[in-house]
Tab-separated table of C-alpha atoms in Angstrom:
chain	number	residue	atom	x	y	z
J	1	MET	CA	-33.069	-59.481	-63.958
J	2	ALA	CA	-34.888	-61.995	-66.138
J	3	LYS	CA	-36.403	-60.654	-69.261
J	4	LYS	CA	-40.128	-60.221	-68.744
J	5	ILE	CA	-42.671	-62.342	-71.096
J	6	GLY	CA	-45.398	-60.713	-73.083
J	7	LEU	CA	-48.782	-62.466	-73.627
J	8	LYS	CA	-47.607	-62.948	-77.384
J	9	GLU	CA	-44.661	-64.924	-76.039
J	10	ALA	CA	-46.486	-66.810	-73.527
J	11	ILE	CA	-48.742	-67.898	-75.926
J	12	SER	CA	-46.062	-69.075	-78.573
J	13	ILE	CA	-44.643	-71.129	-75.499
J	14	GLY	CA	-47.837	-73.139	-75.012
J	15	ILE	CA	-48.654	-73.365	-78.892
J	16	GLY	CA	-44.719	-74.162	-79.709
J	17	GLY	CA	-44.790	-76.911	-76.874
J	18	MET	CA	-47.902	-78.592	-78.324
J	19	VAL	CA	-47.222	-78.311	-82.194
J	20	GLY	CA	-43.984	-79.800	-81.607
J	21	GLY	CA	-43.362	-83.457	-83.185
J	22	GLY	CA	-46.429	-84.581	-81.692
J	23	ILE	CA	-48.805	-83.949	-84.562
J	24	PHE	CA	-46.448	-85.106	-87.089
J	25	ALA	CA	-46.056	-88.211	-84.834
J	26	VAL	CA	-49.168	-89.458	-84.172
J	27	LEU	CA	-51.582	-88.261	-86.718
J	28	GLY	CA	-51.360	-91.508	-88.760
J	29	LEU	CA	-51.687	-93.433	-85.435
J	30	ALA	CA	-54.801	-91.524	-84.420
J	31	VAL	CA	-56.256	-92.378	-87.999
J	32	SER	CA	-55.616	-95.889	-87.639
J	33	LEU	CA	-57.492	-95.897	-84.299
J	34	ALA	CA	-60.352	-93.755	-84.991
J	35	LYS	CA	-60.664	-93.950	-88.726
J	36	GLY	CA	-63.432	-91.311	-89.956
J	37	GLY	CA	-63.986	-89.986	-86.157
J	38	THR	CA	-60.182	-88.947	-86.072
J	39	PRO	CA	-61.425	-85.180	-85.668
J	40	ILE	CA	-63.701	-86.127	-82.931
J	41	ALA	CA	-60.730	-88.245	-81.188
J	42	PHE	CA	-58.728	-85.003	-81.205
J	43	LEU	CA	-61.466	-83.001	-79.795
J	44	PHE	CA	-61.717	-85.534	-76.672
J	45	ALA	CA	-57.872	-85.286	-76.191
J	46	GLY	CA	-58.127	-81.521	-76.363
J	47	ILE	CA	-61.249	-80.979	-73.997
J	48	LEU	CA	-59.370	-82.989	-71.260
J	49	ALA	CA	-56.571	-80.631	-71.974
J	50	LEU	CA	-58.470	-77.529	-71.649
J	51	ILE	CA	-60.126	-78.749	-68.315
J	52	THR	CA	-56.450	-79.646	-66.925
J	53	SER	CA	-55.216	-75.926	-67.887
J	54	TYR	CA	-57.921	-74.576	-65.401
J	55	SER	CA	-55.916	-76.401	-62.770
J	56	TYR	CA	-52.787	-75.023	-64.360
J	57	VAL	CA	-54.015	-71.339	-64.422
J	58	LYS	CA	-54.795	-71.441	-60.763
J	59	LEU	CA	-51.750	-72.984	-59.477
J	60	SER	CA	-49.565	-70.494	-61.961
J	61	LYS	CA	-51.399	-67.526	-60.459
J	62	LYS	CA	-50.935	-68.502	-56.670
J	63	TYR	CA	-47.559	-70.209	-57.037
J	64	PRO	CA	-45.409	-68.811	-59.635
J	65	ASP	CA	-42.347	-70.900	-60.001
J	66	ARG	CA	-39.875	-71.974	-62.825
J	67	GLY	CA	-39.948	-75.528	-61.450
J	68	GLY	CA	-43.718	-75.474	-62.912
J	69	THR	CA	-45.135	-78.692	-62.671
J	70	VAL	CA	-42.715	-80.292	-60.271
J	71	LYS	CA	-43.206	-77.498	-57.637
J	72	PHE	CA	-46.996	-77.736	-57.992
J	73	ILE	CA	-47.085	-81.350	-57.179
J	74	ASN	CA	-44.809	-80.575	-53.964
J	75	GLN	CA	-47.212	-77.983	-52.991
J	76	GLY	CA	-49.893	-80.173	-52.926
J	77	PHE	CA	-48.583	-83.264	-51.526
J	78	GLY	CA	-45.353	-82.116	-49.856
J	79	LYS	CA	-42.096	-84.085	-50.458
J	80	SER	CA	-43.278	-87.539	-49.999
J	81	VAL	CA	-42.610	-90.730	-51.954
J	82	PHE	CA	-45.934	-90.264	-53.926
J	83	SER	CA	-44.988	-86.571	-55.254
J	84	GLY	CA	-41.420	-87.695	-55.575
J	85	GLY	CA	-42.571	-90.930	-57.538
J	86	ILE	CA	-44.819	-88.320	-59.863
J	87	ASN	CA	-42.236	-85.891	-60.317
J	88	ASN	CA	-39.970	-88.778	-61.544
J	89	LEU	CA	-42.426	-89.818	-63.880
J	90	LEU	CA	-42.531	-86.398	-65.247
J	91	TRP	CA	-38.789	-86.688	-66.171
J	92	ILE	CA	-39.064	-90.029	-67.755
J	93	SER	CA	-42.079	-88.619	-69.630
J	94	TYR	CA	-40.128	-85.982	-70.865
J	95	ILE	CA	-37.688	-88.825	-72.217
J	96	ILE	CA	-40.557	-90.605	-73.884
J	97	MET	CA	-41.618	-87.450	-75.415
J	98	LEU	CA	-38.142	-86.892	-76.931
J	99	SER	CA	-38.180	-90.497	-78.425
J	100	LEU	CA	-41.541	-89.842	-80.100
J	101	TYR	CA	-40.093	-86.489	-81.657
J	102	ALA	CA	-36.744	-88.570	-82.888
J	103	SER	CA	-38.836	-91.132	-84.179
J	104	ALA	CA	-41.066	-88.890	-86.062
J	105	PHE	CA	-37.734	-86.967	-87.332
J	106	GLY	CA	-36.075	-90.437	-88.411
J	107	SER	CA	-39.554	-91.475	-90.220
J	108	TYR	CA	-39.826	-88.045	-92.348
J	109	ALA	CA	-36.174	-87.440	-92.970
J	110	PRO	CA	-35.393	-90.778	-95.438
J	111	ASN	CA	-38.093	-89.211	-97.706
J	112	LEU	CA	-35.906	-86.502	-98.488
J	113	PHE	CA	-32.563	-88.212	-98.512
J	114	GLU	CA	-31.954	-91.823	-98.581
J	115	LEU	CA	-28.723	-93.235	-96.566
J	116	THR	CA	-29.028	-97.133	-97.237
J	117	GLN	CA	-30.998	-99.186	-99.131
J	118	SER	CA	-32.986	-99.763	-95.829
J	119	LYS	CA	-35.928	-97.135	-94.771
J	120	THR	CA	-35.753	-98.997	-91.252
J	121	ILE	CA	-31.909	-98.566	-90.846
J	122	ASP	CA	-31.972	-94.960	-92.168
J	123	SER	CA	-35.016	-93.795	-89.612
J	124	HIS	CA	-32.434	-95.058	-86.555
J	125	ILE	CA	-29.464	-93.140	-88.173
J	126	TYR	CA	-31.577	-90.146	-88.534
J	127	ALA	CA	-33.605	-90.418	-85.318
J	128	SER	CA	-30.448	-90.821	-83.292
J	129	ALA	CA	-28.405	-88.054	-85.197
J	130	ILE	CA	-31.053	-85.654	-84.422
J	131	ILE	CA	-30.504	-86.257	-80.676
J	132	VAL	CA	-26.975	-85.973	-80.794
J	133	LEU	CA	-27.072	-82.794	-82.585
J	134	ALA	CA	-29.332	-81.211	-80.400
J	135	THR	CA	-27.819	-82.056	-77.367
J	136	ALA	CA	-24.625	-80.629	-78.691
J	137	ILE	CA	-26.777	-77.212	-79.119
J	138	ASN	CA	-28.071	-77.677	-75.769
J	139	TYR	CA	-24.256	-77.818	-74.569
J	140	TYR	CA	-23.212	-75.103	-76.530
J	141	SER	CA	-25.638	-72.299	-75.841
J	142	ILE	CA	-29.252	-72.361	-74.435
J	143	ALA	CA	-29.774	-69.104	-76.122
J	144	VAL	CA	-29.378	-70.509	-79.303
J	145	VAL	CA	-32.208	-73.229	-78.354
J	146	GLY	CA	-34.588	-70.499	-77.730
J	147	LYS	CA	-33.680	-68.592	-81.055
J	148	ILE	CA	-34.284	-72.154	-82.840
J	149	GLU	CA	-37.547	-72.323	-80.856
J	150	SER	CA	-39.250	-68.695	-81.858
J	151	TYR	CA	-38.146	-69.013	-85.384
J	152	ALA	CA	-39.426	-72.767	-85.639
J	153	VAL	CA	-42.999	-72.092	-84.201
J	154	ILE	CA	-43.747	-69.285	-86.912
J	155	ILE	CA	-42.403	-71.675	-89.932
J	156	LYS	CA	-43.900	-74.536	-88.713
J	157	LEU	CA	-47.510	-72.428	-88.033
J	158	VAL	CA	-47.110	-71.040	-91.594
J	159	ILE	CA	-46.848	-74.324	-93.063
J	160	LEU	CA	-49.627	-75.774	-91.424
J	161	ILE	CA	-52.047	-73.238	-91.705
J	162	SER	CA	-51.334	-73.186	-95.379
J	163	PHE	CA	-51.495	-76.747	-95.573
J	164	ILE	CA	-54.978	-76.361	-94.011
J	165	PHE	CA	-56.024	-73.877	-96.496
J	166	ILE	CA	-54.778	-75.567	-99.627
J	167	GLY	CA	-55.691	-78.703	-98.485
J	168	ALA	CA	-59.770	-77.582	-97.342
J	169	TYR	CA	-59.939	-76.250	-101.326
J	170	GLY	CA	-58.609	-79.733	-102.193
J	171	LEU	CA	-61.458	-81.377	-100.604
J	172	ILE	CA	-63.965	-79.980	-102.904
J	173	SER	CA	-63.699	-82.564	-105.494
J	174	ASN	CA	-62.021	-85.564	-103.464
J	175	PRO	CA	-63.913	-88.567	-103.221
J	176	ASN	CA	-62.325	-89.447	-99.848
J	177	ILE	CA	-64.094	-86.807	-97.996
J	178	ALA	CA	-66.818	-89.372	-97.935
J	179	GLN	CA	-64.570	-91.241	-95.024
J	180	LEU	CA	-65.534	-88.577	-92.724
J	181	ALA	CA	-69.180	-89.828	-92.753
J	182	ILE	CA	-70.509	-90.946	-89.303
J	183	THR	CA	-70.620	-94.677	-90.639
J	184	ASN	CA	-66.836	-94.634	-90.874
J	185	TRP	CA	-66.065	-93.575	-87.374
J	186	GLU	CA	-65.103	-96.324	-84.778
J	187	THR	CA	-67.545	-96.901	-81.828
J	188	PRO	CA	-67.433	-94.167	-79.055
J	189	ILE	CA	-65.064	-95.974	-76.761
J	190	LYS	CA	-62.400	-96.727	-79.032
J	191	LEU	CA	-62.765	-92.943	-80.530
J	192	PHE	CA	-62.206	-91.970	-76.767
J	193	ALA	CA	-59.100	-94.568	-76.541
J	194	GLY	CA	-57.951	-93.096	-79.771
J	195	GLY	CA	-57.852	-89.309	-78.217
J	196	MET	CA	-56.111	-90.673	-75.415
J	197	VAL	CA	-53.112	-92.572	-77.237
J	198	ILE	CA	-52.563	-89.126	-78.904
J	199	PHE	CA	-52.986	-86.977	-76.113
J	200	VAL	CA	-49.420	-86.718	-76.042
J	201	ALA	CA	-50.061	-84.160	-78.771
J	202	TYR	CA	-51.265	-81.821	-76.381
J	203	GLU	CA	-49.046	-81.845	-73.507
J	204	GLY	CA	-47.068	-78.775	-74.029
J	205	PHE	CA	-49.078	-76.225	-72.604
J	206	GLU	CA	-47.689	-77.153	-69.217
J	207	LEU	CA	-44.569	-75.473	-70.588
J	208	ILE	CA	-46.381	-72.050	-69.518
J	209	ALA	CA	-46.196	-72.995	-65.936
J	210	ASN	CA	-42.262	-72.886	-66.088
J	211	ALA	CA	-42.358	-69.208	-67.483
J	212	ALA	CA	-45.013	-68.107	-65.222
J	213	PRO	CA	-42.718	-66.016	-62.797
J	214	ASP	CA	-41.380	-63.748	-65.819
J	215	ILE	CA	-45.226	-63.137	-67.579
J	216	VAL	CA	-46.206	-59.691	-67.514
J	217	ASP	CA	-49.592	-58.784	-65.678
J	218	PRO	CA	-49.854	-62.375	-64.764
J	219	GLU	CA	-53.280	-61.993	-63.172
J	220	LYS	CA	-54.722	-61.219	-66.763
J	221	ASN	CA	-52.089	-62.941	-68.914
J	222	ILE	CA	-51.621	-66.351	-67.423
J	223	PRO	CA	-55.309	-67.289	-67.998
J	224	ARG	CA	-55.163	-65.952	-71.451
J	225	ALA	CA	-51.865	-67.596	-72.623
J	226	TYR	CA	-53.244	-71.046	-71.440
J	227	TYR	CA	-56.817	-70.968	-72.646
J	228	TYR	CA	-55.677	-69.023	-75.808
J	229	SER	CA	-53.115	-71.562	-76.849
J	230	VAL	CA	-54.893	-74.960	-75.868
J	231	ILE	CA	-58.227	-73.534	-77.631
J	232	PHE	CA	-55.862	-72.576	-80.761
J	233	VAL	CA	-54.373	-75.929	-81.288
J	234	ILE	CA	-57.534	-77.905	-80.542
J	235	ILE	CA	-58.877	-76.048	-83.658
J	236	LEU	CA	-55.960	-76.729	-85.690
J	237	TYR	CA	-55.676	-80.343	-84.743
J	238	ILE	CA	-59.495	-80.932	-85.204
J	239	ILE	CA	-59.019	-79.084	-88.938
J	240	ILE	CA	-55.682	-80.913	-89.815
J	241	ALA	CA	-57.478	-84.178	-89.082
J	242	LEU	CA	-60.648	-83.257	-91.213
J	243	VAL	CA	-58.150	-82.599	-94.065
J	244	THR	CA	-55.980	-85.463	-93.872
J	245	VAL	CA	-58.866	-88.152	-93.507
J	246	GLY	CA	-60.649	-86.350	-96.535
J	247	SER	CA	-57.818	-86.300	-98.660
J	248	LEU	CA	-56.502	-89.853	-98.554
J	249	PRO	CA	-57.936	-93.157	-98.674
J	250	PHE	CA	-57.612	-95.341	-95.467
J	251	SER	CA	-55.548	-97.643	-96.950
J	252	LYS	CA	-52.865	-94.954	-98.314
J	253	ILE	CA	-52.906	-93.571	-94.726
J	254	ALA	CA	-52.256	-96.778	-93.360
J	255	THR	CA	-49.124	-97.293	-95.466
J	256	ALA	CA	-47.926	-93.965	-94.949
J	257	GLN	CA	-48.727	-93.994	-91.225
J	258	ASP	CA	-45.464	-92.670	-89.916
J	259	TYR	CA	-45.324	-89.594	-92.307
J	260	VAL	CA	-49.076	-89.103	-93.264
J	261	LEU	CA	-49.113	-85.424	-93.257
J	262	ALA	CA	-46.533	-85.161	-95.742
J	263	GLU	CA	-48.544	-87.812	-97.886
J	264	ALA	CA	-51.938	-85.803	-97.551
J	265	ALA	CA	-50.317	-83.021	-98.961
J	266	LYS	CA	-49.753	-84.908	-102.446
J	267	PRO	CA	-53.101	-84.709	-103.740
J	268	MET	CA	-53.305	-80.962	-104.189
J	269	LEU	CA	-49.607	-80.256	-104.319
J	270	GLY	CA	-47.969	-83.195	-105.846
J	271	LYS	CA	-44.084	-83.994	-105.198
J	272	ALA	CA	-43.456	-80.385	-103.797
J	273	GLY	CA	-46.313	-80.200	-101.205
J	274	PHE	CA	-44.665	-83.668	-99.885
J	275	SER	CA	-41.551	-81.990	-99.835
J	276	ILE	CA	-42.694	-78.996	-97.904
J	277	ILE	CA	-44.721	-80.882	-95.147
J	278	THR	CA	-41.598	-83.104	-94.898
J	279	VAL	CA	-39.562	-80.002	-94.321
J	280	ALA	CA	-42.156	-78.839	-91.747
J	281	ALA	CA	-42.010	-82.213	-89.993
J	282	LEU	CA	-38.253	-81.858	-89.893
J	283	ILE	CA	-38.086	-78.123	-88.334
J	284	SER	CA	-40.902	-79.115	-85.854
J	285	THR	CA	-39.735	-82.200	-84.491
J	286	PHE	CA	-35.978	-80.855	-84.321
J	287	SER	CA	-37.406	-77.651	-82.448
J	288	ALA	CA	-39.385	-79.949	-80.187
J	289	ILE	CA	-36.347	-82.191	-79.439
J	290	ASN	CA	-34.114	-78.902	-78.363
J	291	ALA	CA	-36.815	-77.579	-76.028
J	292	SER	CA	-37.729	-80.641	-74.611
J	293	LEU	CA	-33.852	-81.615	-73.754
J	294	TYR	CA	-33.927	-78.419	-72.161
J	295	GLY	CA	-36.792	-78.898	-70.262
J	296	GLY	CA	-36.469	-82.335	-69.193
J	297	SER	CA	-32.755	-81.555	-67.745
J	298	LYS	CA	-34.528	-78.868	-65.759
J	299	VAL	CA	-37.246	-80.760	-64.419
J	300	ASN	CA	-34.366	-83.431	-63.405
J	301	TYR	CA	-32.565	-80.543	-61.781
J	302	GLU	CA	-35.550	-79.285	-59.629
J	303	ILE	CA	-36.455	-82.783	-58.622
J	304	ALA	CA	-32.765	-83.652	-57.279
J	305	GLU	CA	-32.941	-79.865	-55.781
J	306	ASP	CA	-36.292	-80.930	-54.146
J	307	ASP	CA	-34.667	-83.728	-52.389
J	308	GLU	CA	-36.675	-86.296	-54.336
J	309	LEU	CA	-33.480	-87.566	-56.739
J	310	PRO	CA	-29.943	-88.080	-55.216
J	311	HIS	CA	-27.816	-84.636	-55.164
J	312	HIS	CA	-25.316	-86.162	-57.827
J	313	PHE	CA	-27.989	-84.936	-60.446
J	314	LEU	CA	-27.124	-81.462	-59.297
J	315	ALA	CA	-23.565	-81.822	-60.857
J	316	LYS	CA	-22.661	-80.031	-63.668
J	317	LEU	CA	-21.204	-81.522	-66.948
J	318	TRP	CA	-19.765	-78.776	-69.410
J	319	ASN	CA	-21.638	-76.046	-67.601
J	320	GLN	CA	-25.064	-77.872	-67.998
J	321	PRO	CA	-26.841	-80.063	-65.554
J	322	ILE	CA	-25.759	-83.713	-65.577
J	323	GLY	CA	-29.205	-84.817	-66.389
J	324	LEU	CA	-29.029	-83.398	-69.915
J	325	MET	CA	-26.585	-85.860	-70.971
J	326	ILE	CA	-28.469	-88.860	-68.962
J	327	THR	CA	-31.729	-87.526	-70.636
J	328	ALA	CA	-30.105	-87.792	-73.874
J	329	ILE	CA	-28.575	-91.029	-73.516
J	330	ALA	CA	-31.916	-92.700	-72.575
J	331	THR	CA	-33.426	-91.140	-75.442
J	332	LEU	CA	-31.289	-92.738	-77.759
J	333	ILE	CA	-31.947	-96.202	-76.363
J	334	LEU	CA	-35.657	-95.699	-76.254
J	335	VAL	CA	-35.907	-94.712	-79.724
J	336	ASN	CA	-33.620	-97.428	-81.013
J	337	VAL	CA	-35.521	-100.165	-79.163
J	338	LEU	CA	-39.483	-99.080	-79.055
J	339	LYS	CA	-42.098	-98.973	-81.814
J	340	LEU	CA	-43.894	-95.715	-82.315
J	341	GLU	CA	-47.089	-96.757	-81.096
J	342	SER	CA	-45.340	-98.349	-77.680
J	343	ILE	CA	-43.629	-94.904	-77.296
J	344	SER	CA	-46.925	-92.808	-77.552
J	345	THR	CA	-48.975	-95.043	-75.319
J	346	ALA	CA	-46.488	-94.875	-72.425
J	347	GLY	CA	-46.109	-91.199	-73.143
J	348	SER	CA	-49.936	-90.692	-72.830
J	349	VAL	CA	-50.440	-92.765	-69.853
J	350	GLY	CA	-47.569	-90.833	-68.287
J	351	PHE	CA	-49.015	-87.353	-68.885
J	352	LEU	CA	-52.498	-88.349	-68.116
J	353	LEU	CA	-51.454	-89.468	-64.630
J	354	ILE	CA	-49.108	-86.690	-64.159
J	355	PHE	CA	-52.021	-84.328	-65.426
J	356	GLY	CA	-54.732	-86.431	-63.246
J	357	VAL	CA	-52.485	-85.621	-60.058
J	358	VAL	CA	-52.026	-81.802	-60.762
J	359	ASN	CA	-55.810	-81.445	-60.896
J	360	LEU	CA	-56.194	-83.123	-57.558
J	361	VAL	CA	-53.712	-80.640	-56.306
J	362	GLY	CA	-56.010	-78.066	-57.904
J	363	TYR	CA	-58.793	-79.424	-55.960
J	364	ARG	CA	-56.851	-79.918	-52.674
J	365	LEU	CA	-55.707	-76.386	-52.735
J	366	SER	CA	-58.716	-74.726	-54.263
J	367	LYS	CA	-59.188	-72.456	-50.977
J	368	GLU	CA	-55.473	-71.325	-51.353
J	369	THR	CA	-55.762	-70.536	-55.373
J	370	GLY	CA	-59.482	-69.322	-55.002
J	371	SER	CA	-60.629	-72.000	-57.526
J	372	SER	CA	-63.872	-73.825	-58.218
J	373	LYS	CA	-63.332	-77.435	-56.789
J	374	VAL	CA	-65.870	-78.994	-59.186
J	375	ILE	CA	-63.553	-78.242	-62.513
J	376	PRO	CA	-60.125	-79.786	-61.026
J	377	PHE	CA	-62.328	-82.753	-59.735
J	378	ILE	CA	-63.844	-83.316	-63.206
J	379	GLY	CA	-60.122	-83.286	-64.758
J	380	PHE	CA	-58.815	-85.456	-62.132
J	381	VAL	CA	-61.806	-88.053	-62.684
J	382	PHE	CA	-61.615	-87.872	-66.231
J	383	CYS	CA	-57.822	-88.328	-66.535
J	384	MET	CA	-58.074	-91.416	-64.258
J	385	ILE	CA	-61.213	-92.906	-66.353
J	386	ALA	CA	-58.869	-92.009	-69.768
J	387	THR	CA	-55.931	-93.931	-68.328
J	388	ILE	CA	-57.887	-96.850	-67.381
J	389	ILE	CA	-59.792	-96.851	-70.726
J	390	LEU	CA	-56.563	-96.436	-72.914
J	391	ILE	CA	-54.488	-99.294	-71.027
J	392	ASN	CA	-57.645	-101.378	-71.198
J	393	GLN	CA	-57.722	-100.543	-75.323
J	394	GLN	CA	-54.058	-100.817	-76.094
J	395	TYR	CA	-53.659	-104.087	-73.767
J	396	THR	CA	-55.231	-106.137	-76.682
J	397	SER	CA	-53.460	-104.451	-79.554
J	398	ASN	CA	-50.355	-103.244	-78.179
J	399	THR	CA	-49.379	-105.405	-74.912
J	400	ILE	CA	-45.908	-104.377	-74.974
J	401	GLY	CA	-46.629	-100.774	-74.861
J	402	VAL	CA	-48.891	-101.186	-71.713
J	403	ILE	CA	-46.340	-103.357	-70.046
J	404	ILE	CA	-43.798	-100.607	-70.509
J	405	SER	CA	-46.017	-98.160	-69.567
J	406	ILE	CA	-46.736	-99.869	-66.145
J	407	VAL	CA	-43.182	-101.010	-65.315
J	408	ILE	CA	-42.015	-97.468	-65.864
J	409	ILE	CA	-44.872	-96.049	-63.316
J	410	GLY	CA	-43.634	-98.927	-60.942
J	411	PHE	CA	-39.933	-98.058	-61.576
J	412	CYS	CA	-40.419	-94.221	-60.741
J	413	PHE	CA	-41.955	-94.839	-57.411
J	414	LEU	CA	-39.468	-97.705	-56.563
J	415	MET	CA	-36.652	-95.336	-57.126
J	416	GLU	CA	-38.448	-92.758	-55.234
J	417	TRP	CA	-38.932	-95.093	-52.199
J	418	ILE	CA	-35.422	-96.899	-52.278
J	419	TYR	CA	-34.128	-92.942	-52.147
J	420	LYS	CA	-36.205	-91.995	-49.557
J	421	LYS	CA	-35.147	-95.058	-47.247
J	422	THR	CA	-31.344	-95.017	-47.845
J	423	GLU	CA	-31.574	-90.952	-47.353
J	424	LYS	CA	-33.068	-91.631	-43.702
J	425	LYS	CA	-30.411	-94.022	-43.099
J	426	THR	CA	-27.590	-91.795	-44.123
J	427	MET	CA	-29.136	-88.445	-42.499
J	428	PRO	CA	-27.686	-87.970	-38.969
J	429	GLN	CA	-30.059	-89.091	-36.142
J	430	ASN	CA	-31.089	-86.214	-33.625
J	431	ASN	CA	-31.257	-87.473	-30.281
């Protein structure tokens, strides 16, 4: 018997999934794109996440399955090349998220302890080491992963909420608060594009879907878990963005882009504040890497189980799915090859497409799930528009990130098409 999950635990799965390394990794990037309108950029991304969570609520109630998103997509489109390609994209997007978290860990860690004379080399050493450590823990015991996650959620929330209260108090006499004025906002289209680049900071609510079969009183608690966690995180991110932009001049945010949250604690709390937030960032990104490694290897296993990847992926290595090792190695390569903005763009494009497809499933299955047709359709249209705006905006400033995103999407579908073709040939023909 699986242990039943109460409302509190379900909400903490959603919050823990979202407030992972995302906010620590992309906050500086958000400010560089949206300037004084950063809180609005987070609001745009949050509204899209909230609309999408409606489709997740209806699908989780009707088709509770530990496969979560993978199962929803197969439910809506059957086991086709399209659904297989999108599910492969989900797995690759997990790998991209892992690189984002590891990259954030690598940016914050050298501020506490330098290993060499070069910050860049230190970043790569720390980012690689944390992936290796998290992989070892995942092989050692899944129970340890769960324990780390439950403690980490509490620690990072306590520190972030303290940061908000102390930082908000510090804004009273801070001249930088003028940066939040509408005159310092980017154009609406740039604010929206900025929100979409950092959309990855919200993607974790979909982890509630994997826990849906174990949630107590699902009829009542599944909608609450999704909506409460997403709304809480939207408010949290907006306030963090307000405090950050109001605390530091834009020039300082630009130089400390990769560890801006720690820098924002300095005006009020000095070096101690900087160190506390740095520790919070390390705990958060480490717990996010831990949980995402586990999630990523499960997604890979589910896809192979549903015949959308070769059955070799069902093999076990040291009592864990082989996908765990492949996910870890792929993350190590990505984090050492790509820049943060390219990783963030590729992750956001991946999740916008996946959430667009889940909204489309919600629309197609609205009769079965007893849901409104309008909300999932709006979610689908917004996700597609957001993807186009994001690609268009990033193409001028981050061409490599856009090319990588398109290559990854193409690769996912090509891989699926080749697999389906070869599978048909090897299957015995029925005469």
